[in-house]
Amino acid sequence: MRVVVTDAEVTLADVLSLRLAIDEPLRDGTELVLRHRATGVERDVRLGRTGSRTREATLAVSLAPLELTAGRWDAYLRHEGSRSRLRSVDPGFSLDHLDAYALCRRTLAYRSYRTRNGFLALKIADAAPVAEVRAIWFREGRFEVTGLLAYTGLEDDDARREATLTLDRRPTRERVSANATVQGVRFHAAVSLVNVVEADPDAAGTWEPALEVEGVPTPLRLGAWLDDVDGKRRRLHYPSAEIDGVPVRPCYTADDELRIEVGG
């Protein structure tokens, strides 16, 4: 039996919605199996039989009851002990959908995608309120950043909230802060790079930005997670600015969190 996923997405309600092209009906007892790539743990869901003349099928699988953990899960179809990986032609990526998905408060974020070899898989990550970066630049001696608040549960409306951008240098506990603008779930912030360099003029180091927002109980980490680019530290390289002869540049950590490197 040939089965190919033509459309796949995880809905806002954390339901895996699939459209399948099939050359013969799904048989009684067919199961969808999700296998954790690192641990080999499996979860399975029994599927219903399709009509005898059906060449398309749709599936809806609620993911929360399966108790899936963070990591990557590969999808299989299994029948009477025989199973095969589920092929997919859907790249499974929509920036607009990811933005809408991130508006809800969540503890886990589910995403369907197509692997490099053309199979369906799920990426599951722990989700906590964060400030998702969409653009950063140096302009007129300032570091500026824009983006949206993810997983906070705030409404995407015109309401304005008090906010502050902070940059912390952990070893010395130096801090630089500046007012930020938050409207709905969109934010813009700018901080003087002169103030950053002057705060610790004799030491090179890395500064950690965070956004403190009225109505959000904890500071929000800045980073870029709502896209399909993994490993930003290796792939994204920004030009540096010089402030009084000291180089300053933005970069990402291995976990895709934003940092500001000064000197070095």
mmCIF file of C-alpha atoms in Angstrom:
data_model
loop_
_atom_site.group_PDB
_atom_site.id
_atom_site.type_symbol
_atom_site.label_atom_id
_atom_site.label_comp_id
_atom_site.label_asym_id
_atom_site.label_seq_id
_atom_site.Cartn_x
_atom_site.Cartn_y
_atom_site.Cartn_z
ATOM 1 C CA MET A 1 0.000 0.000 0.000
ATOM 2 C CA ARG A 2 1.336 3.418 -0.993
ATOM 3 C CA VAL A 3 0.530 6.248 1.426
ATOM 4 C CA VAL A 4 1.801 9.833 1.052
ATOM 5 C CA VAL A 5 1.014 12.818 3.278
ATOM 6 C CA THR A 6 -0.089 15.710 1.069
ATOM 7 C CA ASP A 7 -0.954 18.145 3.859
ATOM 8 C CA ALA A 8 0.111 18.167 7.502
ATOM 9 C CA GLU A 9 -0.190 20.621 10.338
ATOM 10 C CA VAL A 10 -0.642 20.771 14.081
ATOM 11 C CA THR A 11 -3.724 22.859 14.771
ATOM 12 C CA LEU A 12 -4.063 25.493 17.486
ATOM 13 C CA ALA A 13 -5.722 22.801 19.623
ATOM 14 C CA ASP A 14 -2.642 20.519 19.313
ATOM 15 C CA VAL A 15 -4.337 18.121 16.918
ATOM 16 C CA LEU A 16 -2.202 16.532 14.192
ATOM 17 C CA SER A 17 -4.256 16.991 11.023
ATOM 18 C CA LEU A 18 -3.201 14.914 7.999
ATOM 19 C CA ARG A 19 -4.458 14.500 4.447
ATOM 20 C CA LEU A 20 -3.276 11.297 2.789
ATOM 21 C CA ALA A 21 -3.086 10.144 -0.808
ATOM 22 C CA ILE A 22 -3.570 6.360 -0.848
ATOM 23 C CA ASP A 23 -3.659 3.779 -3.630
ATOM 24 C CA GLU A 24 -5.859 1.387 -1.625
ATOM 25 C CA PRO A 25 -8.046 1.788 1.470
ATOM 26 C CA LEU A 26 -6.585 1.783 4.956
ATOM 27 C CA ARG A 27 -7.314 -1.626 6.479
ATOM 28 C CA ASP A 28 -8.848 -2.442 9.842
ATOM 29 C CA GLY A 29 -6.218 -2.439 12.555
ATOM 30 C CA THR A 30 -3.912 0.083 10.868
ATOM 31 C CA GLU A 31 -2.086 2.230 13.432
ATOM 32 C CA LEU A 32 -0.224 5.517 13.330
ATOM 33 C CA VAL A 33 2.994 5.059 15.297
ATOM 34 C CA LEU A 34 5.129 7.927 16.592
ATOM 35 C CA ARG A 35 8.671 6.961 17.601
ATOM 36 C CA HIS A 36 11.015 9.201 19.605
ATOM 37 C CA ARG A 37 14.193 9.448 17.584
ATOM 38 C CA ALA A 38 16.582 9.580 20.557
ATOM 39 C CA THR A 39 15.034 7.111 23.015
ATOM 40 C CA GLY A 40 13.026 4.754 20.796
ATOM 41 C CA VAL A 41 9.891 5.271 22.920
ATOM 42 C CA GLU A 42 6.736 4.727 20.846
ATOM 43 C CA ARG A 43 3.141 5.905 20.981
ATOM 44 C CA ASP A 44 0.445 4.453 18.723
ATOM 45 C CA VAL A 45 -3.076 5.400 17.647
ATOM 46 C CA ARG A 46 -5.516 3.012 15.982
ATOM 47 C CA LEU A 47 -6.983 4.406 12.764
ATOM 48 C CA GLY A 48 -10.373 3.774 11.225
ATOM 49 C CA ARG A 49 -10.951 1.907 7.974
ATOM 50 C CA THR A 50 -11.531 4.037 4.860
ATOM 51 C CA GLY A 51 -14.102 3.430 2.108
ATOM 52 C CA SER A 52 -13.395 0.819 -0.546
ATOM 53 C CA ARG A 53 -13.064 3.396 -3.344
ATOM 54 C CA THR A 54 -11.314 6.068 -1.367
ATOM 55 C CA ARG A 55 -8.104 7.504 -2.803
ATOM 56 C CA GLU A 56 -7.776 10.191 -0.141
ATOM 57 C CA ALA A 57 -8.077 10.031 3.618
ATOM 58 C CA THR A 58 -7.991 12.579 6.421
ATOM 59 C CA LEU A 59 -6.767 11.908 9.933
ATOM 60 C CA ALA A 60 -7.029 13.959 13.118
ATOM 61 C CA VAL A 61 -4.977 12.817 16.098
ATOM 62 C CA SER A 62 -5.044 14.678 19.413
ATOM 63 C CA LEU A 63 -1.431 14.864 20.599
ATOM 64 C CA ALA A 64 -1.801 15.882 24.252
ATOM 65 C CA PRO A 65 -3.262 12.518 25.432
ATOM 66 C CA LEU A 66 -0.253 10.687 23.934
ATOM 67 C CA GLU A 67 2.075 12.241 26.540
ATOM 68 C CA LEU A 68 4.808 12.953 24.013
ATOM 69 C CA THR A 69 8.019 14.468 25.352
ATOM 70 C CA ALA A 70 10.377 17.046 23.878
ATOM 71 C CA GLY A 71 12.409 15.897 20.901
ATOM 72 C CA ARG A 72 11.800 14.611 17.381
ATOM 73 C CA TRP A 73 9.256 11.903 16.657
ATOM 74 C CA ASP A 74 9.161 9.970 13.382
ATOM 75 C CA ALA A 75 5.796 8.806 11.975
ATOM 76 C CA TYR A 76 5.018 5.268 10.771
ATOM 77 C CA LEU A 77 1.999 3.288 9.625
ATOM 78 C CA ARG A 78 1.739 -0.212 11.102
ATOM 79 C CA HIS A 79 -0.556 -3.101 10.211
ATOM 80 C CA GLU A 80 -0.337 -6.643 11.584
ATOM 81 C CA GLY A 81 3.245 -6.151 12.739
ATOM 82 C CA SER A 82 4.531 -4.682 9.473
ATOM 83 C CA ARG A 83 5.287 -0.979 9.424
ATOM 84 C CA SER A 84 6.773 1.663 7.153
ATOM 85 C CA ARG A 85 7.738 5.298 7.587
ATOM 86 C CA LEU A 86 5.124 7.761 6.451
ATOM 87 C CA ARG A 87 6.241 9.694 3.381
ATOM 88 C CA SER A 88 5.333 13.366 3.012
ATOM 89 C CA VAL A 89 5.370 15.953 0.243
ATOM 90 C CA ASP A 90 4.243 18.788 2.539
ATOM 91 C CA PRO A 91 7.143 20.906 3.885
ATOM 92 C CA GLY A 92 4.957 21.687 6.897
ATOM 93 C CA PHE A 93 6.098 25.253 7.424
ATOM 94 C CA SER A 94 4.067 28.445 7.663
ATOM 95 C CA LEU A 95 5.392 31.482 9.497
ATOM 96 C CA ASP A 96 1.871 32.907 9.856
ATOM 97 C CA HIS A 97 0.650 29.657 11.395
ATOM 98 C CA LEU A 98 3.585 29.548 13.820
ATOM 99 C CA ASP A 99 2.844 33.122 14.898
ATOM 100 C CA ALA A 100 -0.822 32.281 15.526
ATOM 101 C CA TYR A 101 0.133 29.072 17.342
ATOM 102 C CA ALA A 102 2.496 30.978 19.649
ATOM 103 C CA LEU A 103 -0.215 33.375 20.854
ATOM 104 C CA CYS A 104 -1.581 30.770 23.281
ATOM 105 C CA ARG A 105 0.051 29.982 26.600
ATOM 106 C CA ARG A 106 1.632 26.510 26.306
ATOM 107 C CA THR A 107 4.039 24.198 28.081
ATOM 108 C CA LEU A 108 4.826 22.152 24.944
ATOM 109 C CA ALA A 109 4.961 23.332 21.337
ATOM 110 C CA TYR A 110 4.229 20.752 18.611
ATOM 111 C CA ARG A 111 5.263 21.179 14.987
ATOM 112 C CA SER A 112 4.934 18.829 12.009
ATOM 113 C CA TYR A 113 7.579 18.904 9.291
ATOM 114 C CA ARG A 114 9.074 16.934 6.413
ATOM 115 C CA THR A 115 12.514 15.440 6.994
ATOM 116 C CA ARG A 116 15.349 15.853 4.496
ATOM 117 C CA ASN A 117 14.607 12.360 3.199
ATOM 118 C CA GLY A 118 10.929 13.135 2.638
ATOM 119 C CA PHE A 119 9.212 11.612 5.675
ATOM 120 C CA LEU A 120 6.716 13.027 8.176
ATOM 121 C CA ALA A 121 8.020 13.887 11.632
ATOM 122 C CA LEU A 122 7.085 15.960 14.672
ATOM 123 C CA LYS A 123 9.316 18.386 16.509
ATOM 124 C CA ILE A 124 8.278 18.948 20.114
ATOM 125 C CA ALA A 125 9.872 21.567 22.336
ATOM 126 C CA ASP A 126 9.300 22.892 25.827
ATOM 127 C CA ALA A 127 7.407 26.180 25.577
ATOM 128 C CA ALA A 128 7.651 29.103 27.984
ATOM 129 C CA PRO A 129 6.940 32.817 27.465
ATOM 130 C CA VAL A 130 9.689 34.363 25.300
ATOM 131 C CA ALA A 131 10.359 37.414 23.130
ATOM 132 C CA GLU A 132 10.661 36.096 19.577
ATOM 133 C CA VAL A 133 13.145 38.203 17.565
ATOM 134 C CA ARG A 134 12.183 39.137 14.020
ATOM 135 C CA ALA A 135 14.721 41.863 13.184
ATOM 136 C CA ILE A 136 17.856 43.267 14.782
ATOM 137 C CA TRP A 137 20.213 46.015 13.638
ATOM 138 C CA PHE A 138 22.726 48.646 14.742
ATOM 139 C CA ARG A 139 21.694 52.194 13.890
ATOM 140 C CA GLU A 140 23.077 55.548 15.028
ATOM 141 C CA GLY A 141 24.960 53.990 17.914
ATOM 142 C CA ARG A 142 21.981 51.944 19.114
ATOM 143 C CA PHE A 143 21.101 48.283 19.223
ATOM 144 C CA GLU A 144 17.505 47.862 18.041
ATOM 145 C CA VAL A 145 15.305 44.776 18.058
ATOM 146 C CA THR A 146 11.723 44.008 17.023
ATOM 147 C CA GLY A 147 9.576 40.904 17.362
ATOM 148 C CA LEU A 148 6.581 39.379 19.084
ATOM 149 C CA LEU A 149 5.770 37.944 22.488
ATOM 150 C CA ALA A 150 5.267 34.184 22.259
ATOM 151 C CA TYR A 151 3.426 31.801 24.599
ATOM 152 C CA THR A 152 2.427 34.608 26.983
ATOM 153 C CA GLY A 153 -1.327 34.335 26.419
ATOM 154 C CA LEU A 154 -1.566 38.089 25.769
ATOM 155 C CA GLU A 155 -4.034 39.287 23.144
ATOM 156 C CA ASP A 156 -2.823 40.406 19.718
ATOM 157 C CA ASP A 157 -4.614 43.757 19.992
ATOM 158 C CA ASP A 158 -3.786 47.480 20.177
ATOM 159 C CA ALA A 159 -3.267 47.576 23.939
ATOM 160 C CA ARG A 160 -0.001 49.189 25.033
ATOM 161 C CA ARG A 161 1.996 47.851 27.960
ATOM 162 C CA GLU A 162 4.923 49.207 29.922
ATOM 163 C CA ALA A 163 8.127 47.362 29.055
ATOM 164 C CA THR A 164 11.887 47.514 29.620
ATOM 165 C CA LEU A 165 14.764 45.997 27.670
ATOM 166 C CA THR A 166 17.620 44.902 29.932
ATOM 167 C CA LEU A 167 21.123 43.726 29.061
ATOM 168 C CA ASP A 168 22.990 41.820 31.767
ATOM 169 C CA ARG A 169 26.634 40.827 31.899
ATOM 170 C CA ARG A 170 26.555 37.866 34.265
ATOM 171 C CA PRO A 171 30.163 37.673 35.524
ATOM 172 C CA THR A 172 30.240 41.314 36.628
ATOM 173 C CA ARG A 173 26.490 41.761 37.241
ATOM 174 C CA GLU A 174 26.497 44.955 35.231
ATOM 175 C CA ARG A 175 23.137 45.961 33.760
ATOM 176 C CA VAL A 176 22.028 48.422 31.087
ATOM 177 C CA SER A 177 18.342 49.076 30.518
ATOM 178 C CA ALA A 178 16.091 51.146 28.253
ATOM 179 C CA ASN A 179 12.374 51.638 27.757
ATOM 180 C CA ALA A 180 10.705 49.375 25.204
ATOM 181 C CA THR A 181 7.444 49.641 23.271
ATOM 182 C CA VAL A 182 4.887 46.825 23.420
ATOM 183 C CA GLN A 183 1.594 46.967 21.557
ATOM 184 C CA GLY A 184 -0.482 43.822 21.767
ATOM 185 C CA VAL A 185 2.163 41.136 21.274
ATOM 186 C CA ARG A 186 4.523 43.224 19.108
ATOM 187 C CA PHE A 187 7.599 44.826 20.634
ATOM 188 C CA HIS A 188 10.320 47.285 19.670
ATOM 189 C CA ALA A 189 13.295 48.180 21.823
ATOM 190 C CA ALA A 190 16.514 50.161 21.442
ATOM 191 C CA VAL A 191 19.477 50.650 23.762
ATOM 192 C CA SER A 192 22.561 52.841 23.433
ATOM 193 C CA LEU A 193 25.690 50.845 22.638
ATOM 194 C CA VAL A 194 27.761 53.646 24.188
ATOM 195 C CA ASN A 195 26.068 52.885 27.515
ATOM 196 C CA VAL A 196 26.825 49.186 27.089
ATOM 197 C CA VAL A 197 30.533 49.748 26.418
ATOM 198 C CA GLU A 198 30.852 52.332 29.189
ATOM 199 C CA ALA A 199 29.166 50.050 31.725
ATOM 200 C CA ASP A 200 32.182 47.725 31.674
ATOM 201 C CA PRO A 201 34.952 49.521 29.725
ATOM 202 C CA ASP A 202 37.857 47.288 30.764
ATOM 203 C CA ALA A 203 36.385 43.887 29.968
ATOM 204 C CA ALA A 204 35.234 42.077 26.863
ATOM 205 C CA GLY A 205 32.262 39.830 27.310
ATOM 206 C CA THR A 206 28.765 38.753 26.435
ATOM 207 C CA TRP A 207 25.560 40.528 27.399
ATOM 208 C CA GLU A 208 22.207 38.745 27.777
ATOM 209 C CA PRO A 209 19.118 40.708 26.687
ATOM 210 C CA ALA A 210 15.692 40.231 28.265
ATOM 211 C CA LEU A 211 12.344 41.989 28.015
ATOM 212 C CA GLU A 212 10.318 42.857 31.104
ATOM 213 C CA VAL A 213 6.666 43.401 30.192
ATOM 214 C CA GLU A 214 3.770 44.621 32.302
ATOM 215 C CA GLY A 215 1.415 41.715 32.974
ATOM 216 C CA VAL A 216 4.048 39.017 32.347
ATOM 217 C CA PRO A 217 5.397 37.632 35.645
ATOM 218 C CA THR A 218 8.955 36.801 34.522
ATOM 219 C CA PRO A 219 11.488 38.467 32.194
ATOM 220 C CA LEU A 220 11.339 37.157 28.629
ATOM 221 C CA ARG A 221 14.413 35.701 26.963
ATOM 222 C CA LEU A 222 15.154 37.093 23.494
ATOM 223 C CA GLY A 223 15.801 34.594 20.719
ATOM 224 C CA ALA A 224 14.530 33.102 17.464
ATOM 225 C CA TRP A 225 12.643 29.818 17.650
ATOM 226 C CA LEU A 226 9.539 30.251 15.448
ATOM 227 C CA ASP A 227 11.138 29.390 12.115
ATOM 228 C CA ASP A 228 12.771 26.488 10.320
ATOM 229 C CA VAL A 229 16.410 27.548 10.821
ATOM 230 C CA ASP A 230 18.238 25.355 13.326
ATOM 231 C CA GLY A 231 21.715 26.176 14.562
ATOM 232 C CA LYS A 232 21.637 29.952 14.110
ATOM 233 C CA ARG A 233 24.977 30.395 15.837
ATOM 234 C CA ARG A 234 26.615 28.629 12.867
ATOM 235 C CA ARG A 235 24.376 29.979 10.114
ATOM 236 C CA LEU A 236 23.618 33.614 10.978
ATOM 237 C CA HIS A 237 26.502 36.070 11.136
ATOM 238 C CA TYR A 238 25.930 39.768 11.685
ATOM 239 C CA PRO A 239 28.354 42.609 10.964
ATOM 240 C CA SER A 240 29.844 44.284 14.005
ATOM 241 C CA ALA A 241 29.711 47.949 14.967
ATOM 242 C CA GLU A 242 32.579 49.861 16.557
ATOM 243 C CA ILE A 243 31.920 52.045 19.576
ATOM 244 C CA ASP A 244 35.005 54.033 20.632
ATOM 245 C CA GLY A 245 37.134 51.397 18.939
ATOM 246 C CA VAL A 246 35.391 48.476 20.664
ATOM 247 C CA PRO A 247 33.689 45.919 18.368
ATOM 248 C CA VAL A 248 30.100 44.999 19.238
ATOM 249 C CA ARG A 249 28.006 42.388 17.442
ATOM 250 C CA PRO A 250 24.845 40.330 17.961
ATOM 251 C CA CYS A 251 24.960 36.526 17.839
ATOM 252 C CA TYR A 252 22.990 33.470 18.898
ATOM 253 C CA THR A 253 23.762 30.697 21.366
ATOM 254 C CA ALA A 254 23.517 26.997 20.584
ATOM 255 C CA ASP A 255 19.930 27.226 21.926
ATOM 256 C CA ASP A 256 19.066 30.124 19.566
ATOM 257 C CA GLU A 257 19.029 32.748 22.327
ATOM 258 C CA LEU A 258 20.218 36.229 21.381
ATOM 259 C CA ARG A 259 23.433 37.653 22.845
ATOM 260 C CA ILE A 260 25.478 40.844 22.376
ATOM 261 C CA GLU A 261 29.238 40.275 22.234
ATOM 262 C CA VAL A 262 31.456 43.210 23.186
ATOM 263 C CA GLY A 263 35.200 43.300 22.445
ATOM 264 C CA GLY A 264 37.306 40.276 21.643
#
